Amino acid sequence: MTPEGQELLRRGGQALGLDLTPHEEQFARLLELLRAGNERLNLTALKQEKDIVLKHFVDSLTCLRGGHLDGELRTLDLGTGAGFPALPLAIVRPQLHLTPLDSIRKKIEFVRSAAQALGLMQVTPLVGRAETLGRDPAHRECYDRVVARAVAALPVLAELALPLLKVGGRFVAQKGPITPEELEAGQKAAREVGGQLTEVDPFTLPLSGDARTLVVLEKIRHTPAAYPRREGVPTHQPLF
Ligand code: SAM
């Protein structure tokens, strides 16, 4: 990583109240791996160092706002893609037990090899669809937290994420700007699958000023057996 990239990482971290200096080497290695992986696998549209540092690394860590991920929590990253937010989270929060999930095998193979290269032993990547996992007793209602960045609209996410959470668990959605209509639909969907909307936290991404919103849904009762519906249905026929 260039000195400019390091400085960006440091300042981005500071703006989030995080000292990333002890983790610089791991982030530099992740940047290298991502660039090398991108040449072979076309993993992410972002190619410039400053974009990767700010819009992948720092942006991923914004889900730490509000303290929802403090502790030894079993956490699933739904639709992790090339490992975001899972890999930056694993670097700065080694106490989290992280399961990055994606339906695309080549992405998960990248996440697995990156986690190994970075010595992130607490990361267990998984290929699969959230709809299937949500019906599998080995995963249904087994997680303390689910996170998702840039995956789907809130009502879709509610149906995919809430079945995976234990009662009392929380889903933290990392979104861009969100409309009142999407929030209302998300709130209704959450209720249908056993959750409730507990927090809407609008903020700007440090150093870029881009609008972001963290939305938190809490699981307050068991999800009815009918959910999640079969693969693709939550996306094509959202609950609300
Ligand atoms: N979270 C990553 C990020 O912020 O860079 C990736 C975002 S990408 C736009 C959305 C990812 O979600 C894709 O890799 C896609 O394969 C995955 N995805 C979408 N729906 C899914 C589902 N139902 N189950 C598992 N993965 C899913």
PDB file of N, CA and C in Angstrom, residues 82-154:
ATOM      1  N   ALA A  82     -16.669 -10.276  -2.402  1.00  0.00           N
ATOM      2  CA  ALA A  82     -15.230 -10.525  -2.238  1.00  0.00           C
ATOM      3  C   ALA A  82     -14.795 -10.404  -0.774  1.00  0.00           C
ATOM      4  N   GLY A  83     -15.781 -10.422   0.154  1.00  0.00           N
ATOM      5  CA  GLY A  83     -15.419 -10.448   1.582  1.00  0.00           C
ATOM      6  C   GLY A  83     -15.707  -9.161   2.322  1.00  0.00           C
ATOM      7  N   PHE A  84     -16.765  -8.453   1.915  1.00  0.00           N
ATOM      8  CA  PHE A  84     -17.084  -7.173   2.566  1.00  0.00           C
ATOM      9  C   PHE A  84     -18.518  -7.153   3.082  1.00  0.00           C
ATOM     10  N   PRO A  85     -18.663  -6.845   4.355  1.00  0.00           N
ATOM     11  CA  PRO A  85     -17.683  -6.336   5.309  1.00  0.00           C
ATOM     12  C   PRO A  85     -16.854  -7.400   6.044  1.00  0.00           C
ATOM     13  N   ALA A  86     -17.023  -8.709   5.745  1.00  0.00           N
ATOM     14  CA  ALA A  86     -16.463  -9.748   6.635  1.00  0.00           C
ATOM     15  C   ALA A  86     -14.958  -9.622   6.875  1.00  0.00           C
ATOM     16  N   LEU A  87     -14.159  -9.440   5.807  1.00  0.00           N
ATOM     17  CA  LEU A  87     -12.703  -9.486   6.013  1.00  0.00           C
ATOM     18  C   LEU A  87     -12.192  -8.292   6.826  1.00  0.00           C
ATOM     19  N   PRO A  88     -12.570  -7.046   6.501  1.00  0.00           N
ATOM     20  CA  PRO A  88     -12.146  -5.943   7.377  1.00  0.00           C
ATOM     21  C   PRO A  88     -12.622  -6.119   8.823  1.00  0.00           C
ATOM     22  N   LEU A  89     -13.839  -6.638   8.991  1.00  0.00           N
ATOM     23  CA  LEU A  89     -14.340  -6.880  10.355  1.00  0.00           C
ATOM     24  C   LEU A  89     -13.484  -7.906  11.079  1.00  0.00           C
ATOM     25  N   ALA A  90     -13.132  -8.978  10.362  1.00  0.00           N
ATOM     26  CA  ALA A  90     -12.321 -10.035  10.993  1.00  0.00           C
ATOM     27  C   ALA A  90     -10.958  -9.483  11.406  1.00  0.00           C
ATOM     28  N   ILE A  91     -10.428  -8.542  10.624  1.00  0.00           N
ATOM     29  CA  ILE A  91      -9.117  -7.959  10.969  1.00  0.00           C
ATOM     30  C   ILE A  91      -9.206  -7.139  12.257  1.00  0.00           C
ATOM     31  N   VAL A  92     -10.249  -6.315  12.379  1.00  0.00           N
ATOM     32  CA  VAL A  92     -10.280  -5.420  13.553  1.00  0.00           C
ATOM     33  C   VAL A  92     -11.063  -5.979  14.741  1.00  0.00           C
ATOM     34  N   ARG A  93     -11.857  -7.020  14.519  1.00  0.00           N
ATOM     35  CA  ARG A  93     -12.630  -7.631  15.613  1.00  0.00           C
ATOM     36  C   ARG A  93     -12.390  -9.143  15.640  1.00  0.00           C
ATOM     37  N   PRO A  94     -11.164  -9.563  16.084  1.00  0.00           N
ATOM     38  CA  PRO A  94     -10.832 -10.992  16.032  1.00  0.00           C
ATOM     39  C   PRO A  94     -11.728 -11.853  16.925  1.00  0.00           C
ATOM     40  N   GLN A  95     -12.471 -11.207  17.826  1.00  0.00           N
ATOM     41  CA  GLN A  95     -13.336 -12.009  18.709  1.00  0.00           C
ATOM     42  C   GLN A  95     -14.647 -12.439  18.026  1.00  0.00           C
ATOM     43  N   LEU A  96     -14.964 -11.854  16.859  1.00  0.00           N
ATOM     44  CA  LEU A  96     -16.184 -12.263  16.149  1.00  0.00           C
ATOM     45  C   LEU A  96     -15.955 -13.618  15.472  1.00  0.00           C
ATOM     46  N   HIS A  97     -16.969 -14.480  15.496  1.00  0.00           N
ATOM     47  CA  HIS A  97     -16.907 -15.732  14.732  1.00  0.00           C
ATOM     48  C   HIS A  97     -17.688 -15.479  13.455  1.00  0.00           C
ATOM     49  N   LEU A  98     -16.963 -15.349  12.349  1.00  0.00           N
ATOM     50  CA  LEU A  98     -17.595 -14.834  11.135  1.00  0.00           C
ATOM     51  C   LEU A  98     -17.844 -15.908  10.084  1.00  0.00           C
ATOM     52  N   THR A  99     -19.050 -15.889   9.534  1.00  0.00           N
ATOM     53  CA  THR A  99     -19.373 -16.759   8.408  1.00  0.00           C
ATOM     54  C   THR A  99     -19.733 -15.881   7.204  1.00  0.00           C
ATOM     55  N   PRO A 100     -18.774 -15.655   6.299  1.00  0.00           N
ATOM     56  CA  PRO A 100     -19.119 -14.932   5.077  1.00  0.00           C
ATOM     57  C   PRO A 100     -19.860 -15.886   4.136  1.00  0.00           C
ATOM     58  N   LEU A 101     -21.034 -15.474   3.674  1.00  0.00           N
ATOM     59  CA  LEU A 101     -21.870 -16.331   2.817  1.00  0.00           C
ATOM     60  C   LEU A 101     -22.065 -15.679   1.460  1.00  0.00           C
ATOM     61  N   ASP A 102     -21.899 -16.445   0.401  1.00  0.00           N
ATOM     62  CA  ASP A 102     -22.285 -15.958  -0.931  1.00  0.00           C
ATOM     63  C   ASP A 102     -22.665 -17.149  -1.789  1.00  0.00           C
ATOM     64  N   SER A 103     -23.565 -16.892  -2.745  1.00  0.00           N
ATOM     65  CA  SER A 103     -24.010 -17.986  -3.614  1.00  0.00           C
ATOM     66  C   SER A 103     -22.999 -18.246  -4.725  1.00  0.00           C
ATOM     67  N   ILE A 104     -22.026 -17.362  -4.912  1.00  0.00           N
ATOM     68  CA  ILE A 104     -21.062 -17.523  -6.010  1.00  0.00           C
ATOM     69  C   ILE A 104     -19.759 -18.134  -5.493  1.00  0.00           C
ATOM     70  N   ARG A 105     -19.507 -19.363  -5.973  1.00  0.00           N
ATOM     71  CA  ARG A 105     -18.384 -20.149  -5.449  1.00  0.00           C
ATOM     72  C   ARG A 105     -17.038 -19.443  -5.578  1.00  0.00           C
ATOM     73  N   LYS A 106     -16.779 -18.835  -6.753  1.00  0.00           N
ATOM     74  CA  LYS A 106     -15.432 -18.252  -6.953  1.00  0.00           C
ATOM     75  C   LYS A 106     -15.187 -17.105  -5.954  1.00  0.00           C
ATOM     76  N   LYS A 107     -16.239 -16.413  -5.566  1.00  0.00           N
ATOM     77  CA  LYS A 107     -16.070 -15.328  -4.585  1.00  0.00           C
ATOM     78  C   LYS A 107     -15.692 -15.920  -3.227  1.00  0.00           C
ATOM     79  N   ILE A 108     -16.402 -16.976  -2.843  1.00  0.00           N
ATOM     80  CA  ILE A 108     -16.123 -17.593  -1.538  1.00  0.00           C
ATOM     81  C   ILE A 108     -14.751 -18.256  -1.533  1.00  0.00           C
ATOM     82  N   GLU A 109     -14.345 -18.797  -2.684  1.00  0.00           N
ATOM     83  CA  GLU A 109     -12.991 -19.370  -2.721  1.00  0.00           C
ATOM     84  C   GLU A 109     -11.949 -18.275  -2.515  1.00  0.00           C
ATOM     85  N   PHE A 110     -12.205 -17.099  -3.077  1.00  0.00           N
ATOM     86  CA  PHE A 110     -11.287 -15.971  -2.833  1.00  0.00           C
ATOM     87  C   PHE A 110     -11.286 -15.607  -1.354  1.00  0.00           C
ATOM     88  N   VAL A 111     -12.466 -15.488  -0.764  1.00  0.00           N
ATOM     89  CA  VAL A 111     -12.555 -15.090   0.655  1.00  0.00           C
ATOM     90  C   VAL A 111     -11.827 -16.116   1.527  1.00  0.00           C
ATOM     91  N   ARG A 112     -11.994 -17.410   1.195  1.00  0.00           N
ATOM     92  CA  ARG A 112     -11.345 -18.456   1.992  1.00  0.00           C
ATOM     93  C   ARG A 112      -9.818 -18.323   1.903  1.00  0.00           C
ATOM     94  N   SER A 113      -9.300 -18.121   0.666  1.00  0.00           N
ATOM     95  CA  SER A 113      -7.841 -18.072   0.556  1.00  0.00           C
ATOM     96  C   SER A 113      -7.309 -16.772   1.154  1.00  0.00           C
ATOM     97  N   ALA A 114      -8.057 -15.666   1.042  1.00  0.00           N
ATOM     98  CA  ALA A 114      -7.604 -14.411   1.651  1.00  0.00           C
ATOM     99  C   ALA A 114      -7.576 -14.548   3.176  1.00  0.00           C
ATOM    100  N   ALA A 115      -8.621 -15.164   3.749  1.00  0.00           N
ATOM    101  CA  ALA A 115      -8.675 -15.326   5.211  1.00  0.00           C
ATOM    102  C   ALA A 115      -7.493 -16.166   5.691  1.00  0.00           C
ATOM    103  N   GLN A 116      -7.177 -17.212   4.915  1.00  0.00           N
ATOM    104  CA  GLN A 116      -6.028 -18.067   5.286  1.00  0.00           C
ATOM    105  C   GLN A 116      -4.725 -17.277   5.226  1.00  0.00           C
ATOM    106  N   ALA A 117      -4.545 -16.531   4.121  1.00  0.00           N
ATOM    107  CA  ALA A 117      -3.298 -15.768   3.939  1.00  0.00           C
ATOM    108  C   ALA A 117      -3.138 -14.718   5.037  1.00  0.00           C
ATOM    109  N   LEU A 118      -4.257 -14.199   5.540  1.00  0.00           N
ATOM    110  CA  LEU A 118      -4.208 -13.149   6.560  1.00  0.00           C
ATOM    111  C   LEU A 118      -4.203 -13.723   7.980  1.00  0.00           C
ATOM    112  N   GLY A 119      -4.276 -15.046   8.073  1.00  0.00           N
ATOM    113  CA  GLY A 119      -4.258 -15.693   9.395  1.00  0.00           C
ATOM    114  C   GLY A 119      -5.541 -15.449  10.188  1.00  0.00           C
ATOM    115  N   LEU A 120      -6.646 -15.289   9.477  1.00  0.00           N
ATOM    116  CA  LEU A 120      -7.924 -15.018  10.163  1.00  0.00           C
ATOM    117  C   LEU A 120      -8.629 -16.352  10.436  1.00  0.00           C
ATOM    118  N   MET A 121      -8.265 -16.968  11.550  1.00  0.00           N
ATOM    119  CA  MET A 121      -8.718 -18.324  11.833  1.00  0.00           C
ATOM    120  C   MET A 121     -10.209 -18.391  12.171  1.00  0.00           C
ATOM    121  N   GLN A 122     -10.766 -17.250  12.574  1.00  0.00           N
ATOM    122  CA  GLN A 122     -12.153 -17.271  13.052  1.00  0.00           C
ATOM    123  C   GLN A 122     -13.169 -17.056  11.923  1.00  0.00           C
ATOM    124  N   VAL A 123     -12.677 -17.144  10.665  1.00  0.00           N
ATOM    125  CA  VAL A 123     -13.556 -16.911   9.507  1.00  0.00           C
ATOM    126  C   VAL A 123     -13.837 -18.243   8.815  1.00  0.00           C
ATOM    127  N   THR A 124     -15.127 -18.609   8.693  1.00  0.00           N
ATOM    128  CA  THR A 124     -15.474 -19.865   8.012  1.00  0.00           C
ATOM    129  C   THR A 124     -16.430 -19.584   6.851  1.00  0.00           C
ATOM    130  N   PRO A 125     -15.866 -19.319   5.659  1.00  0.00           N
ATOM    131  CA  PRO A 125     -16.696 -18.940   4.509  1.00  0.00           C
ATOM    132  C   PRO A 125     -17.574 -20.097   4.029  1.00  0.00           C
ATOM    133  N   LEU A 126     -18.700 -19.729   3.430  1.00  0.00           N
ATOM    134  CA  LEU A 126     -19.694 -20.726   3.044  1.00  0.00           C
ATOM    135  C   LEU A 126     -20.302 -20.347   1.688  1.00  0.00           C
ATOM    136  N   VAL A 127     -20.373 -21.334   0.777  1.00  0.00           N
ATOM    137  CA  VAL A 127     -21.071 -21.121  -0.492  1.00  0.00           C
ATOM    138  C   VAL A 127     -22.515 -21.540  -0.293  1.00  0.00           C
ATOM    139  N   GLY A 128     -23.465 -20.694  -0.659  1.00  0.00           N
ATOM    140  CA  GLY A 128     -24.865 -21.096  -0.549  1.00  0.00           C
ATOM    141  C   GLY A 128     -25.771 -19.896  -0.653  1.00  0.00           C
ATOM    142  N   ARG A 129     -27.056 -20.190  -0.652  1.00  0.00           N
ATOM    143  CA  ARG A 129     -28.045 -19.110  -0.704  1.00  0.00           C
ATOM    144  C   ARG A 129     -28.677 -18.948   0.669  1.00  0.00           C
ATOM    145  N   ALA A 130     -28.960 -17.702   1.015  1.00  0.00           N
ATOM    146  CA  ALA A 130     -29.547 -17.419   2.328  1.00  0.00           C
ATOM    147  C   ALA A 130     -30.889 -18.132   2.485  1.00  0.00           C
ATOM    148  N   GLU A 131     -31.638 -18.279   1.376  1.00  0.00           N
ATOM    149  CA  GLU A 131     -32.951 -18.943   1.465  1.00  0.00           C
ATOM    150  C   GLU A 131     -32.788 -20.394   1.918  1.00  0.00           C
ATOM    151  N   THR A 132     -31.723 -21.070   1.415  1.00  0.00           N
ATOM    152  CA  THR A 132     -31.493 -22.476   1.742  1.00  0.00           C
ATOM    153  C   THR A 132     -30.992 -22.596   3.183  1.00  0.00           C
ATOM    154  N   LEU A 133     -30.038 -21.743   3.532  1.00  0.00           N
ATOM    155  CA  LEU A 133     -29.482 -21.766   4.896  1.00  0.00           C
ATOM    156  C   LEU A 133     -30.560 -21.486   5.934  1.00  0.00           C
ATOM    157  N   GLY A 134     -31.483 -20.588   5.582  1.00  0.00           N
ATOM    158  CA  GLY A 134     -32.532 -20.190   6.512  1.00  0.00           C
ATOM    159  C   GLY A 134     -33.486 -21.332   6.840  1.00  0.00           C
ATOM    160  N   ARG A 135     -33.440 -22.407   6.046  1.00  0.00           N
ATOM    161  CA  ARG A 135     -34.302 -23.573   6.300  1.00  0.00           C
ATOM    162  C   ARG A 135     -33.508 -24.760   6.832  1.00  0.00           C
ATOM    163  N   ASP A 136     -32.204 -24.575   6.943  1.00  0.00           N
ATOM    164  CA  ASP A 136     -31.318 -25.655   7.371  1.00  0.00           C
ATOM    165  C   ASP A 136     -31.141 -25.564   8.895  1.00  0.00           C
ATOM    166  N   PRO A 137     -31.516 -26.622   9.637  1.00  0.00           N
ATOM    167  CA  PRO A 137     -31.430 -26.562  11.106  1.00  0.00           C
ATOM    168  C   PRO A 137     -30.023 -26.233  11.619  1.00  0.00           C
ATOM    169  N   ALA A 138     -29.001 -26.486  10.795  1.00  0.00           N
ATOM    170  CA  ALA A 138     -27.632 -26.172  11.237  1.00  0.00           C
ATOM    171  C   ALA A 138     -27.352 -24.665  11.185  1.00  0.00           C
ATOM    172  N   HIS A 139     -28.259 -23.911  10.565  1.00  0.00           N
ATOM    173  CA  HIS A 139     -28.048 -22.459  10.448  1.00  0.00           C
ATOM    174  C   HIS A 139     -29.256 -21.632  10.898  1.00  0.00           C
ATOM    175  N   ARG A 140     -30.468 -22.202  10.757  1.00  0.00           N
ATOM    176  CA  ARG A 140     -31.666 -21.420  11.106  1.00  0.00           C
ATOM    177  C   ARG A 140     -31.657 -21.050  12.593  1.00  0.00           C
ATOM    178  N   GLU A 141     -31.873 -19.801  12.879  1.00  0.00           N
ATOM    179  CA  GLU A 141     -31.924 -19.263  14.244  1.00  0.00           C
ATOM    180  C   GLU A 141     -30.664 -19.610  15.045  1.00  0.00           C
ATOM    181  N   CYS A 142     -29.523 -19.592  14.366  1.00  0.00           N
ATOM    182  CA  CYS A 142     -28.258 -19.970  15.013  1.00  0.00           C
ATOM    183  C   CYS A 142     -27.309 -18.789  15.206  1.00  0.00           C
ATOM    184  N   TYR A 143     -27.588 -17.636  14.636  1.00  0.00           N
ATOM    185  CA  TYR A 143     -26.611 -16.540  14.655  1.00  0.00           C
ATOM    186  C   TYR A 143     -27.041 -15.423  15.609  1.00  0.00           C
ATOM    187  N   ASP A 144     -26.015 -14.786  16.232  1.00  0.00           N
ATOM    188  CA  ASP A 144     -26.278 -13.626  17.095  1.00  0.00           C
ATOM    189  C   ASP A 144     -26.472 -12.369  16.255  1.00  0.00           C
ATOM    190  N   ARG A 145     -25.744 -12.313  15.141  1.00  0.00           N
ATOM    191  CA  ARG A 145     -25.810 -11.144  14.262  1.00  0.00           C
ATOM    192  C   ARG A 145     -25.784 -11.592  12.806  1.00  0.00           C
ATOM    193  N   VAL A 146     -26.503 -10.843  11.959  1.00  0.00           N
ATOM    194  CA  VAL A 146     -26.322 -10.951  10.513  1.00  0.00           C
ATOM    195  C   VAL A 146     -25.996  -9.545  10.028  1.00  0.00           C
ATOM    196  N   VAL A 147     -25.012  -9.432   9.139  1.00  0.00           N
ATOM    197  CA  VAL A 147     -24.710  -8.146   8.509  1.00  0.00           C
ATOM    198  C   VAL A 147     -24.860  -8.326   6.999  1.00  0.00           C
ATOM    199  N   ALA A 148     -25.147  -7.236   6.291  1.00  0.00           N
ATOM    200  CA  ALA A 148     -25.200  -7.298   4.825  1.00  0.00           C
ATOM    201  C   ALA A 148     -24.908  -5.914   4.293  1.00  0.00           C
ATOM    202  N   ARG A 149     -24.011  -5.853   3.302  1.00  0.00           N
ATOM    203  CA  ARG A 149     -23.702  -4.564   2.695  1.00  0.00           C
ATOM    204  C   ARG A 149     -24.036  -4.637   1.212  1.00  0.00           C
ATOM    205  N   ALA A 150     -24.866  -3.702   0.772  1.00  0.00           N
ATOM    206  CA  ALA A 150     -25.159  -3.560  -0.658  1.00  0.00           C
ATOM    207  C   ALA A 150     -25.667  -4.851  -1.289  1.00  0.00           C
ATOM    208  N   VAL A 151     -26.668  -5.481  -0.681  1.00  0.00           N
ATOM    209  CA  VAL A 151     -27.144  -6.763  -1.213  1.00  0.00           C
ATOM    210  C   VAL A 151     -28.540  -6.669  -1.823  1.00  0.00           C
ATOM    211  N   ALA A 152     -29.498  -6.045  -1.144  1.00  0.00           N
ATOM    212  CA  ALA A 152     -30.877  -6.016  -1.655  1.00  0.00           C
ATOM    213  C   ALA A 152     -31.660  -4.946  -0.902  1.00  0.00           C
ATOM    214  N   ALA A 153     -32.907  -4.752  -1.337  1.00  0.00           N
ATOM    215  CA  ALA A 153     -33.791  -3.810  -0.644  1.00  0.00           C
ATOM    216  C   ALA A 153     -34.155  -4.382   0.734  1.00  0.00           C
ATOM    217  N   LEU A 154     -34.494  -3.501   1.666  1.00  0.00           N
ATOM    218  CA  LEU A 154     -34.724  -3.906   3.062  1.00  0.00           C
ATOM    219  C   LEU A 154     -35.784  -5.009   3.246  1.00  0.00           C
TER     220      LEU A 154
END
